[in-house]
């Protein structure tokens, strides 16, 4: 379905370390000594909220950052070390009022029961603004941190090897497991009906146990009984997001996610990716559901286009190599970026997740330059119109699958 | 010269899913909404408490094959709540109970190290174990441990986590824009652990946190549990309600420290305690009686008896005598997911003792449960409670208490307003925080200092 040409965009930022350029920590304005403090993250998210952005994502991984796909690189000239993203999100949530918070979690080595209650709780502490960006990990070094499974590894330990037969087999296995994991998250969030807590002093019952449900998930890799220990969160279902670059992960977005992040290189590419995801959605029986497809871009922004290009060149020089990314790298003015976003939106993207190349500089360019420009064009909100992340994204609060099933069963009995 | 007064340590336990909480009270609020946790934590911090404590549950309790519905059911995720509380408090310690059976050391270590960074040094970990397949059904690792392995896994889990905490020494990050070195050492966080339960290696990805390691708490009471505490913990929870029992426990556990090269002040002994405050002692006693009747309804009393009898006793009258039938000694199936079940190791002896006590005192089932279920509790006017707490601590029955109010979340307010000032007047409790980290509050050294000294 093509979008109306001037429909408002959804806009998010991806926060990671000192920014996405590996030399960003060396910029004059970088807060390189504060990367592991709460104040740093609180200030970034507050800035994003001043820009009325839909949400921030917070990157995470279970190993040191690396310039290589498949393992550590032994480098000392880039930011290494990070804090748990779910905890960063929880730490900043009470300090904000309207912006969504979407931390990243790796599914391959963690427990869906733990993550489900953590994100439900993030939804409580943020009063309905939580989401989760799910990631799989195919890295052998991350598997060794847990010691519970070995991953086959790719022949050349390069990202290109994913195209090989062995690579595709690994991808399929990891993403099928991820789809099971997301299904468990969603069932656990629904395992309490909204009105399960009754506090009925007359009968002494705190809950109506008939409104709590075993999820009885049985999959290839694990089984989970349920119900959750945490009552259904304010949004019912917190927002599930995933980043994807190829068909196997596109299918995870199509069948499991509310928001997909994709990395087109031009408008045609965007159109093709969106079509593939929409087809996958239909195949998964979700054609009628809103699934946002947001384009990811790395951005270097300055009022003077030459200044942005120079900044990138100088960072590249300090990094010793030209910066390359999975996503399109934009250097230029906020006005020109607004043009590009609108052009790509016409190809079917429902919004964008911008990756600031250097923090806080490029974040402030987004919130203080790009956003006013989009507002001037009628393409972005001028005030938060809702209190929950789902509502900001135009996603309804879903009915509880078990409550619905119960009502259907009752209806069948009485019919 | 008289002995100097011991300083009391106080902590607040957010009332959880047991029958301490009187959820039917009109003043009882949400046990899930963040505003409840924020109120509770701010009250404890206003009163200069050492820390706030959260328990954990990983499967909803069941009785007779159904989800137990008579007490509070449900709770939020421990790490997530504690990280959020770090945003609305400045000094109070944040202690989370985290199970070592259904987690992996790398993940738990990075969560605690992250919490310690995000709270500027206020994280603590109550290490607990579990072995049951019932809880395991919620986890992909599934299954369970042979019961005799649970402490060996817990010890190795903690040892492994400590190796991860110590894998950064604190000086690896230079972040020098001129030299271009973010790290001084490319092998920062390198670790390798090979043991019975864990075989892991790689690089830990959270740099050294303000406290170096979270403060470690332990709660078991068995001989193994006491040894674990003496060798590895910074504080131990006990559940002894009389002065004599408390002193015996205190002497026993502190006596075990020397063989691990540790001194008396390196392990704090902190019993959990409930309290009921009144304007006068008589009024407090009356209120306490009402609270106990609210906590133990007839239905609750029957369910509690079933922990020991391991039988369906729903046909018995809670206001009548105890059952004549003996406990079922088969596999315990009637109540699941309850710590109390494991406390009753010899059900026949317990049943005999309870019948005798009930007969001797003319107690009904409900009376018996009320009388035997009372934990360490302080009942009285503020002056009485302040004096009693001080007496326990000065007599070496404990180093302080973890207080559990019966109302969520406002149940600590009166204690903060009336008892704490009296303890401060007695010169046994701080009037201001002296340091910023939980280790500072508890008088514990930074692990790096300890390593350097040894």
Coordinates of C-alpha atoms in Angstrom, one line a residue, chain A residues 64-80 139 141, chain B residues 183 186 203:
Chain A
X64 CA 33.0 -6.6 23.0
X65 CA 32.3 -4.4 20.0
X66 CA 34.3 -5.4 17.0
X67 CA 35.0 -4.2 13.5
X68 CA 34.8 -7.9 12.4
X69 CA 31.6 -9.8 11.9
X70 CA 32.6 -13.0 13.5
X71 CA 34.8 -12.3 16.5
X72 CA 36.9 -9.9 18.5
X73 CA 39.3 -7.7 16.6
X74 CA 41.8 -6.9 19.3
X75 CA 41.7 -3.1 18.5
X76 CA 42.2 -0.5 21.1
X77 CA 41.4 2.6 19.1
X78 CA 37.6 2.3 19.2
X79 CA 35.0 2.2 22.0
X80 CA 34.9 -1.1 23.7
X139 CA 29.2 -15.5 16.7
X141 CA 32.9 -16.1 20.7
Chain B
X183 CA 41.7 1.0 25.6
X186 CA 43.2 -5.0 24.0
X203 CA 36.1 -11.2 27.1

